[in-house]
Amino acid sequence: MAPVATHENSEPTQAERIEALKNEAQVFNPFYSPSIGDDGDDKYEFAQFKPSFPKLSWEPLKEIEVIDRGLAADPTKKSLFSAAQKVRHLTPAIGTELLGIDLRQLSNAQKDELALLVAERGVVFFRDQELDIHGQLDLARHWGPLHKHATTPIPRNGLEEVHVVYNDSSRRPDPASFSKLELWHTDVSYEIQPPSTTSLKVITGPDVGGDTSWSSGYALYSSFSPGFQKYLEGLSAVHSAVAQADGARAAGLHVRREPIETIHPVVRVHPVTGWKSIYVNPGFTRRIVGLPKAESDAILSLLFHQISENPDFQVRFKWEKNSIAFWDNRIVTHSATFDFWPATRHALRATPHGEKPTSVADYEKQTGKVAKDRQLEIWRQQGLDVSTDGAGPTKARGYND
Ligand SMILES: O=C(O)CCC(=O)C(=O)O
Ligand SMILES: [Fe+2]
């Protein structure tokens, strides 16, 4: 859908937002003012990957065709699983760790299967990976054209497609400067084609702390009653890059591409799994289109709080040096923790573009298939009775109806 250009009158203007952010910019806000702390240690082994903000200017992004590699994958994921020593699911809803795989050695078939596994499990983890940033970018490019971020830092060595995550002792996070709720986000959901199979590798990290959590949009969708699911399927929402760009400017940083706002369906269907996922996030989703403000605020608040508070949808990962996570940005939300100061934590992200988000109605029209509720499909495959009587969900969902 077309980007929207205007704000509602009730929202602060861009100038007012910048003014409000100016005070805030002096303190650390990991979400709106990207990492600018630097201890000045240029002998550090990964100094070439320290953050930089070159004064580049890029054109608005255009629509591009992206065919998901997961569609070509063997559904049993035989090549990938047979290469692994162990496949360990971390929770029923989300998160799988694969042991014994060297990501430098993946065949194209295994890369396709990894994309499928990430689409099904939301996030997949590997440890002790020697894969360097060039290998990480190549892997991401197998899945889609790479995204370049308009505001977050790139490495000093000029790799424009790399998003750098960096914090060291030079700046102490100030918990008063940001809310834990707004830290939950899916990356750049304001883009016309937000990312798909995204990877983050920690190259330097604290002994303890700096965990990242992910929350499943499939599980969030599955948790609701049939009537509410249907209601959500008919809605779309505005995702905005404006606050992020304003935050960067207020911190004195250059914005490399003008911010946009884009409307996406509130429930999107994953093109490979065919499962329905809630696609809103506290970081970037501002309002639901065409609803009274009170209703939009109430619905978004419910969804945001379930994303960030419901442990049944979440997995939390303890990184080690050379751990790498792959998450499907179309169907999960994530949040970092900032509990590790004064330790250094340094990670590099590679971010392929996905398709334009597809609503349930469009998916069913385009494919002739029925979009599914992931949890119900899994329970049905296990032979469980998950029928609904129209008045409410069955016991299998765990409701008190
Ligand atoms: O630092 C982290 O764990 C995650 C940062 C983040 O949100 C990202 O790189 O997309
Ligand atoms: Fe992120």
Tab-separated table of C-alpha atoms and ligand atoms in Angstrom:
chain	number	residue	atom	x	y	z
A	1	MET	CA	0.000	0.000	0.000
A	2	ALA	CA	1.054	3.577	-0.558
A	3	PRO	CA	2.988	5.396	2.136
A	4	VAL	CA	0.861	7.915	3.995
A	5	ALA	CA	2.148	11.429	4.195
A	6	THR	CA	0.217	13.097	6.968
A	7	HIS	CA	-0.363	12.816	10.693
A	8	GLU	CA	-3.611	13.107	12.508
A	9	ASN	CA	-4.107	16.598	13.892
A	10	SER	CA	-4.072	15.287	17.438
A	11	GLU	CA	-0.502	14.009	17.107
A	12	PRO	CA	2.459	16.312	17.804
A	13	THR	CA	4.042	17.881	14.757
A	14	GLN	CA	7.500	16.865	13.667
A	15	ALA	CA	8.916	20.140	15.050
A	16	GLU	CA	7.284	19.516	18.428
A	17	ARG	CA	8.660	15.995	18.511
A	18	ILE	CA	12.166	17.197	17.749
A	19	GLU	CA	11.878	19.818	20.485
A	20	ALA	CA	10.700	17.178	22.968
A	21	LEU	CA	13.499	14.851	21.963
A	22	LYS	CA	16.276	17.434	22.306
A	23	ASN	CA	16.574	17.040	26.069
A	24	GLU	CA	16.269	13.302	25.772
A	25	ALA	CA	19.015	13.116	23.187
A	26	GLN	CA	21.636	13.906	25.808
A	27	VAL	CA	20.950	10.577	27.448
A	28	PHE	CA	21.038	7.106	26.058
A	29	ASN	CA	17.914	5.988	24.231
A	30	PRO	CA	18.838	2.810	22.394
A	31	PHE	CA	15.757	2.881	20.263
A	32	TYR	CA	15.436	6.430	18.989
A	33	SER	CA	18.990	7.679	19.279
A	34	PRO	CA	21.127	4.953	17.869
A	35	SER	CA	24.391	4.007	19.462
A	36	ILE	CA	26.869	6.891	19.558
A	37	GLY	CA	28.959	5.994	22.620
A	38	ASP	CA	32.535	5.033	21.842
A	39	ASP	CA	35.322	4.470	24.365
A	40	GLY	CA	37.935	5.565	21.795
A	41	ASP	CA	39.824	2.253	21.939
A	42	ASP	CA	40.999	1.896	18.346
A	43	LYS	CA	43.178	-1.117	19.216
A	44	TYR	CA	40.046	-3.146	19.921
A	45	GLU	CA	40.099	-6.198	17.629
A	46	PHE	CA	36.846	-5.247	15.907
A	47	ALA	CA	37.522	-1.483	15.687
A	48	GLN	CA	36.696	-1.571	11.948
A	49	PHE	CA	33.148	-2.560	12.934
A	50	LYS	CA	32.660	0.229	15.453
A	51	PRO	CA	29.702	2.508	14.645
A	52	SER	CA	29.960	5.303	12.107
A	53	PHE	CA	27.412	7.708	10.637
A	54	PRO	CA	28.682	8.775	7.205
A	55	LYS	CA	26.836	11.662	5.515
A	56	LEU	CA	25.270	9.564	2.777
A	57	SER	CA	21.923	10.338	1.155
A	58	TRP	CA	19.784	7.654	-0.356
A	59	GLU	CA	16.666	7.767	-2.525
A	60	PRO	CA	13.349	6.406	-1.229
A	61	LEU	CA	13.105	2.637	-1.526
A	62	LYS	CA	11.181	1.248	-4.490
A	63	GLU	CA	9.135	-1.903	-4.709
A	64	ILE	CA	11.176	-4.943	-5.668
A	65	GLU	CA	10.153	-8.501	-6.424
A	66	VAL	CA	11.057	-10.958	-3.682
A	67	ILE	CA	10.275	-14.666	-4.003
A	68	ASP	CA	10.728	-16.421	-0.684
A	69	ARG	CA	13.463	-19.086	-0.755
A	70	GLY	CA	11.525	-21.078	1.817
A	71	LEU	CA	9.044	-21.963	-0.947
A	72	ALA	CA	11.786	-24.019	-2.605
A	73	ALA	CA	12.726	-25.851	0.612
A	74	ASP	CA	12.178	-29.525	1.322
A	75	PRO	CA	9.423	-29.386	3.995
A	76	THR	CA	11.183	-32.129	6.014
A	77	LYS	CA	14.380	-30.027	6.048
A	78	LYS	CA	16.343	-33.231	5.601
A	79	SER	CA	19.625	-31.645	4.434
A	80	LEU	CA	19.756	-29.182	7.310
A	81	PHE	CA	18.621	-31.525	10.072
A	82	SER	CA	20.848	-34.403	8.959
A	83	ALA	CA	23.851	-32.061	9.234
A	84	ALA	CA	22.965	-31.031	12.811
A	85	GLN	CA	24.086	-32.935	15.910
A	86	LYS	CA	20.967	-31.792	17.703
A	87	VAL	CA	17.789	-29.787	17.037
A	88	ARG	CA	16.586	-28.314	20.321
A	89	HIS	CA	13.248	-26.499	20.531
A	90	LEU	CA	13.444	-23.910	23.319
A	91	THR	CA	9.690	-23.364	23.851
A	92	PRO	CA	6.646	-24.881	22.111
A	93	ALA	CA	5.762	-21.584	20.410
A	94	ILE	CA	9.091	-20.081	19.398
A	95	GLY	CA	12.838	-20.617	19.225
A	96	THR	CA	15.052	-23.507	18.151
A	97	GLU	CA	18.766	-24.048	18.629
A	98	LEU	CA	20.757	-26.087	16.105
A	99	LEU	CA	23.966	-27.692	17.323
A	100	GLY	CA	26.913	-28.902	15.317
A	101	ILE	CA	26.450	-26.851	12.153
A	102	ASP	CA	29.083	-24.598	10.609
A	103	LEU	CA	27.181	-21.866	8.771
A	104	ARG	CA	30.129	-21.349	6.391
A	105	GLN	CA	29.413	-24.787	4.910
A	106	LEU	CA	25.706	-24.514	4.070
A	107	SER	CA	24.557	-25.685	0.636
A	108	ASN	CA	21.847	-23.723	-1.178
A	109	ALA	CA	19.319	-26.423	-0.228
A	110	GLN	CA	20.293	-26.028	3.438
A	111	LYS	CA	19.970	-22.228	3.195
A	112	ASP	CA	16.443	-22.636	1.815
A	113	GLU	CA	15.593	-25.080	4.598
A	114	LEU	CA	16.991	-22.714	7.209
A	115	ALA	CA	14.682	-19.964	5.889
A	116	LEU	CA	11.755	-22.381	6.225
A	117	LEU	CA	12.769	-23.408	9.747
A	118	VAL	CA	13.044	-19.749	10.784
A	119	ALA	CA	9.605	-19.088	9.249
A	120	GLU	CA	8.131	-21.941	11.304
A	121	ARG	CA	9.983	-21.427	14.588
A	122	GLY	CA	10.281	-17.612	14.539
A	123	VAL	CA	13.926	-17.561	15.606
A	124	VAL	CA	16.781	-20.068	15.237
A	125	PHE	CA	20.073	-19.904	17.140
A	126	PHE	CA	23.600	-21.169	16.496
A	127	ARG	CA	26.677	-20.860	18.700
A	128	ASP	CA	30.422	-20.756	18.042
A	129	GLN	CA	30.108	-19.587	14.453
A	130	GLU	CA	33.222	-18.436	12.595
A	131	LEU	CA	31.100	-17.045	9.734
A	132	ASP	CA	32.366	-13.493	9.165
A	133	ILE	CA	30.284	-10.482	8.199
A	134	HIS	CA	30.845	-11.094	4.468
A	135	GLY	CA	29.546	-14.646	4.846
A	136	GLN	CA	26.648	-13.339	6.931
A	137	LEU	CA	25.761	-10.814	4.193
A	138	ASP	CA	26.030	-13.490	1.470
A	139	LEU	CA	23.703	-15.752	3.405
A	140	ALA	CA	21.205	-12.909	3.845
A	141	ARG	CA	21.448	-12.076	0.129
A	142	HIS	CA	20.439	-15.651	-0.670
A	143	TRP	CA	17.089	-14.830	0.961
A	144	GLY	CA	16.483	-11.357	-0.454
A	145	PRO	CA	17.972	-8.024	-1.525
A	146	LEU	CA	19.649	-6.341	1.429
A	147	HIS	CA	18.115	-3.454	3.346
A	148	LYS	CA	20.149	-0.357	4.219
A	149	HIS	CA	19.042	1.384	7.405
A	150	ALA	CA	18.436	5.142	7.229
A	151	THR	CA	19.579	6.032	10.750
A	152	THR	CA	21.405	3.288	12.651
A	153	PRO	CA	25.199	3.101	12.438
A	154	ILE	CA	27.174	1.267	9.778
A	155	PRO	CA	30.687	-0.060	10.420
A	156	ARG	CA	33.705	2.207	9.946
A	157	ASN	CA	34.867	0.013	7.070
A	158	GLY	CA	31.922	1.293	5.032
A	159	LEU	CA	29.745	-1.816	4.602
A	160	GLU	CA	26.483	0.084	4.089
A	161	GLU	CA	24.193	-2.941	4.415
A	162	VAL	CA	25.421	-3.745	7.914
A	163	HIS	CA	23.521	-2.472	10.945
A	164	VAL	CA	25.873	-2.117	13.926
A	165	VAL	CA	24.741	-2.680	17.508
A	166	TYR	CA	27.386	-1.282	19.879
A	167	ASN	CA	27.544	-0.258	23.518
A	168	ASP	CA	30.565	0.164	25.763
A	169	SER	CA	31.572	1.666	29.101
A	170	SER	CA	31.624	5.237	27.738
A	171	ARG	CA	27.873	5.653	28.143
A	172	ARG	CA	25.617	4.328	30.860
A	173	PRO	CA	22.061	3.455	29.785
A	174	ASP	CA	19.577	5.689	31.549
A	175	PRO	CA	16.412	3.685	32.195
A	176	ALA	CA	14.509	6.946	32.635
A	177	SER	CA	15.058	7.824	28.980
A	178	PHE	CA	13.097	5.039	27.317
A	179	SER	CA	10.233	2.704	28.017
A	180	LYS	CA	10.688	-1.045	27.999
A	181	LEU	CA	7.460	-1.376	26.052
A	182	GLU	CA	8.585	0.721	23.090
A	183	LEU	CA	11.806	-1.290	22.847
A	184	TRP	CA	9.720	-4.190	21.519
A	185	HIS	CA	9.745	-3.873	17.747
A	186	THR	CA	10.030	-5.626	14.435
A	187	ASP	CA	12.825	-4.099	12.414
A	188	VAL	CA	11.895	-1.171	10.163
A	189	SER	CA	8.248	-2.250	9.849
A	190	TYR	CA	7.555	1.165	8.279
A	191	GLU	CA	9.283	0.071	5.066
A	192	ILE	CA	7.094	-0.938	2.110
A	193	GLN	CA	8.812	-4.338	2.146
A	194	PRO	CA	9.998	-4.927	5.699
A	195	PRO	CA	12.708	-7.518	6.380
A	196	SER	CA	12.371	-11.297	6.311
A	197	THR	CA	15.105	-13.669	7.571
A	198	THR	CA	17.311	-11.314	9.572
A	199	SER	CA	20.531	-12.316	11.329
A	200	LEU	CA	22.436	-10.815	14.250
A	201	LYS	CA	25.849	-12.074	15.320
A	202	VAL	CA	27.421	-11.047	18.637
A	203	ILE	CA	31.161	-10.505	18.092
A	204	THR	CA	31.890	-9.144	21.588
A	205	GLY	CA	29.592	-9.563	24.544
A	206	PRO	CA	29.316	-9.431	28.318
A	207	ASP	CA	29.821	-12.592	30.404
A	208	VAL	CA	26.283	-12.171	31.626
A	209	GLY	CA	23.451	-9.904	30.500
A	210	GLY	CA	22.507	-8.383	27.162
A	211	ASP	CA	19.989	-11.159	26.436
A	212	THR	CA	17.490	-10.651	23.623
A	213	SER	CA	13.842	-11.751	23.692
A	214	TRP	CA	11.540	-12.565	20.792
A	215	SER	CA	7.750	-12.831	20.856
A	216	SER	CA	5.738	-14.853	18.322
A	217	GLY	CA	3.083	-13.095	16.249
A	218	TYR	CA	1.636	-16.510	15.301
A	219	ALA	CA	1.137	-17.377	18.979
A	220	LEU	CA	-0.376	-13.983	19.696
A	221	TYR	CA	-2.883	-14.499	16.873
A	222	SER	CA	-3.666	-18.038	18.076
A	223	SER	CA	-4.328	-16.800	21.618
A	224	PHE	CA	-7.426	-14.813	20.636
A	225	SER	CA	-11.061	-15.849	20.264
A	226	PRO	CA	-12.350	-16.531	16.732
A	227	GLY	CA	-14.481	-13.377	16.632
A	228	PHE	CA	-11.605	-11.147	17.676
A	229	GLN	CA	-9.275	-12.863	15.190
A	230	LYS	CA	-11.764	-12.098	12.391
A	231	TYR	CA	-12.080	-8.490	13.532
A	232	LEU	CA	-8.293	-8.016	13.497
A	233	GLU	CA	-8.025	-9.617	10.036
A	234	GLY	CA	-10.046	-6.757	8.556
A	235	LEU	CA	-7.778	-4.005	9.943
A	236	SER	CA	-4.660	-2.222	8.788
A	237	ALA	CA	-2.282	0.058	10.684
A	238	VAL	CA	0.149	2.921	10.136
A	239	HIS	CA	3.834	2.164	10.753
A	240	SER	CA	6.057	5.223	11.062
A	241	ALA	CA	9.782	5.962	10.680
A	242	VAL	CA	9.288	9.579	11.775
A	243	ALA	CA	10.099	9.273	15.486
A	244	GLN	CA	13.234	7.256	14.746
A	245	ALA	CA	14.479	9.858	12.253
A	246	ASP	CA	13.571	12.731	14.604
A	247	GLY	CA	15.432	10.999	17.425
A	248	ALA	CA	18.518	10.582	15.280
A	249	ARG	CA	18.421	14.241	14.170
A	250	ALA	CA	17.876	15.440	17.721
A	251	ALA	CA	20.999	13.506	18.683
A	252	GLY	CA	22.890	15.417	15.987
A	253	LEU	CA	23.066	12.466	13.604
A	254	HIS	CA	22.605	12.489	9.851
A	255	VAL	CA	19.525	10.717	8.429
A	256	ARG	CA	20.437	8.925	5.205
A	257	ARG	CA	16.921	8.476	3.809
A	258	GLU	CA	13.818	10.521	4.553
A	259	PRO	CA	11.388	8.803	6.932
A	260	ILE	CA	8.181	7.312	5.558
A	261	GLU	CA	4.907	6.009	6.957
A	262	THR	CA	3.292	2.911	5.478
A	263	ILE	CA	0.027	1.079	6.010
A	264	HIS	CA	0.242	-2.690	6.567
A	265	PRO	CA	-2.411	-5.301	7.449
A	266	VAL	CA	-2.783	-5.961	11.199
A	267	VAL	CA	-2.815	-9.695	10.441
A	268	ARG	CA	-0.397	-10.820	7.742
A	269	VAL	CA	0.073	-14.266	6.291
A	270	HIS	CA	3.516	-15.775	5.967
A	271	PRO	CA	3.997	-16.642	2.284
A	272	VAL	CA	5.629	-20.004	3.026
A	273	THR	CA	3.910	-21.383	6.121
A	274	GLY	CA	0.498	-19.878	5.269
A	275	TRP	CA	0.104	-19.092	8.992
A	276	LYS	CA	-1.544	-15.919	10.251
A	277	SER	CA	0.495	-13.546	12.402
A	278	ILE	CA	-0.280	-10.290	14.181
A	279	TYR	CA	1.802	-7.577	12.537
A	280	VAL	CA	1.926	-4.575	14.839
A	281	ASN	CA	4.722	-3.537	17.199
A	282	PRO	CA	5.196	-0.954	19.957
A	283	GLY	CA	8.271	0.536	18.286
A	284	PHE	CA	6.744	1.649	15.006
A	285	THR	CA	2.978	1.053	14.804
A	286	ARG	CA	1.111	4.263	15.531
A	287	ARG	CA	-2.602	3.728	14.883
A	288	ILE	CA	-5.161	1.507	13.263
A	289	VAL	CA	-6.660	3.025	10.144
A	290	GLY	CA	-10.292	4.160	10.178
A	291	LEU	CA	-11.048	3.454	13.840
A	292	PRO	CA	-12.028	5.954	16.503
A	293	LYS	CA	-8.819	6.902	18.326
A	294	ALA	CA	-10.005	5.385	21.609
A	295	GLU	CA	-10.648	2.047	19.897
A	296	SER	CA	-7.335	2.088	18.025
A	297	ASP	CA	-5.446	2.944	21.235
A	298	ALA	CA	-7.214	0.190	23.192
A	299	ILE	CA	-6.601	-2.486	20.552
A	300	LEU	CA	-2.957	-1.534	20.064
A	301	SER	CA	-2.415	-1.381	23.811
A	302	LEU	CA	-3.818	-4.906	24.231
A	303	LEU	CA	-1.625	-6.241	21.424
A	304	PHE	CA	1.510	-4.427	22.602
A	305	HIS	CA	1.081	-5.606	26.187
A	306	GLN	CA	0.504	-9.202	25.116
A	307	ILE	CA	3.631	-9.075	22.910
A	308	SER	CA	5.810	-7.749	25.690
A	309	GLU	CA	4.284	-9.443	28.739
A	310	ASN	CA	2.985	-12.870	27.777
A	311	PRO	CA	5.782	-15.380	28.390
A	312	ASP	CA	3.898	-18.117	26.505
A	313	PHE	CA	4.778	-16.341	23.246
A	314	GLN	CA	8.400	-15.579	24.096
A	315	VAL	CA	11.907	-16.958	24.055
A	316	ARG	CA	14.914	-15.273	25.688
A	317	PHE	CA	18.396	-15.996	24.399
A	318	LYS	CA	21.684	-15.825	26.326
A	319	TRP	CA	24.332	-14.879	23.813
A	320	GLU	CA	27.950	-15.938	23.824
A	321	LYS	CA	30.690	-14.535	21.608
A	322	ASN	CA	30.027	-15.848	18.085
A	323	SER	CA	26.393	-16.752	18.709
A	324	ILE	CA	24.117	-15.865	15.820
A	325	ALA	CA	20.339	-15.589	15.730
A	326	PHE	CA	18.141	-15.726	12.633
A	327	TRP	CA	14.625	-14.393	13.075
A	328	ASP	CA	11.746	-13.947	10.689
A	329	ASN	CA	10.871	-10.288	11.067
A	330	ARG	CA	7.494	-10.870	9.468
A	331	ILE	CA	6.189	-12.979	12.333
A	332	VAL	CA	8.124	-12.059	15.496
A	333	THR	CA	8.804	-8.971	17.589
A	334	HIS	CA	12.008	-8.570	19.618
A	335	SER	CA	13.596	-6.555	22.395
A	336	ALA	CA	17.133	-6.182	23.737
A	337	THR	CA	18.096	-5.776	27.397
A	338	PHE	CA	20.469	-3.066	28.624
A	339	ASP	CA	21.626	-4.552	31.912
A	340	PHE	CA	25.303	-5.105	31.100
A	341	TRP	CA	26.992	-1.687	31.541
A	342	PRO	CA	29.983	-1.146	31.739
A	343	ALA	CA	30.718	-4.205	29.577
A	344	THR	CA	31.061	-3.909	25.803
A	345	ARG	CA	28.446	-5.562	23.629
A	346	HIS	CA	28.938	-5.498	19.864
A	347	ALA	CA	26.826	-7.219	17.214
A	348	LEU	CA	26.340	-7.029	13.448
A	349	ARG	CA	23.057	-7.454	11.611
A	350	ALA	CA	22.280	-8.447	7.994
A	351	THR	CA	18.755	-7.686	6.831
A	352	PRO	CA	17.094	-8.998	3.634
A	353	HIS	CA	13.899	-7.407	2.353
A	354	GLY	CA	10.780	-9.551	2.361
A	355	GLU	CA	7.633	-9.227	0.277
A	356	LYS	CA	4.974	-6.583	0.814
A	357	PRO	CA	2.923	-7.804	3.796
A	358	THR	CA	-0.112	-9.790	2.627
A	359	SER	CA	-3.499	-9.644	4.356
A	360	VAL	CA	-5.554	-12.781	4.920
A	361	ALA	CA	-8.030	-11.817	2.172
A	362	ASP	CA	-5.271	-11.099	-0.364
A	363	TYR	CA	-3.382	-14.286	0.496
A	364	GLU	CA	-6.485	-16.419	0.024
A	365	LYS	CA	-7.361	-14.659	-3.233
A	366	GLN	CA	-3.835	-14.865	-4.646
A	367	THR	CA	-3.040	-18.462	-3.683
A	368	GLY	CA	-6.468	-20.122	-3.580
A	369	LYS	CA	-5.429	-21.528	-0.168
A	370	VAL	CA	-6.953	-20.953	3.247
A	371	ALA	CA	-4.667	-19.086	5.652
A	372	LYS	CA	-4.177	-21.028	8.905
A	373	ASP	CA	-3.929	-20.565	12.639
A	374	ARG	CA	-0.552	-22.133	13.482
A	375	GLN	CA	-1.516	-23.496	16.879
A	376	LEU	CA	-4.770	-25.028	15.659
A	377	GLU	CA	-3.002	-26.637	12.709
A	378	ILE	CA	-0.376	-28.200	14.985
A	379	TRP	CA	-2.967	-29.479	17.464
A	380	ARG	CA	-5.066	-30.902	14.632
A	381	GLN	CA	-2.007	-32.690	13.273
A	382	GLN	CA	-1.615	-34.221	16.749
A	383	GLY	CA	-5.188	-35.503	16.559
A	384	LEU	CA	-6.500	-33.201	19.306
A	385	ASP	CA	-10.075	-31.906	19.360
A	386	VAL	CA	-9.845	-28.200	18.706
A	387	SER	CA	-13.275	-27.630	17.226
A	388	THR	CA	-15.025	-24.386	18.117
A	389	ASP	CA	-18.746	-23.970	18.576
A	390	GLY	CA	-18.832	-20.388	17.421
A	391	ALA	CA	-19.511	-19.143	20.940
A	392	GLY	CA	-15.927	-19.402	22.037
A	393	PRO	CA	-12.832	-21.535	21.912
A	394	THR	CA	-12.547	-25.041	23.311
A	395	LYS	CA	-10.735	-26.218	26.427
A	396	ALA	CA	-7.685	-26.955	24.325
A	397	ARG	CA	-7.020	-23.225	24.075
A	398	GLY	CA	-7.039	-22.891	27.872
A	399	TYR	CA	-9.823	-20.329	28.172
A	400	ASN	CA	-12.407	-20.158	30.975
A	401	ASP	CA	-15.436	-20.156	28.732
B	1	LIG	O1	20.892	-5.872	20.475
B	1	LIG	C1	20.028	-6.723	20.286
B	1	LIG	O2	19.992	-7.776	20.901
B	1	LIG	C2	18.964	-6.490	19.258
B	1	LIG	C3	19.106	-5.174	18.604
B	1	LIG	C4	18.058	-5.032	17.554
B	1	LIG	O3	16.916	-4.815	17.832
B	1	LIG	C5	18.435	-5.266	16.167
B	1	LIG	O4	19.617	-5.314	15.854
B	1	LIG	O5	17.519	-5.433	15.347
B	2	FE	FE	15.738	-4.923	16.028
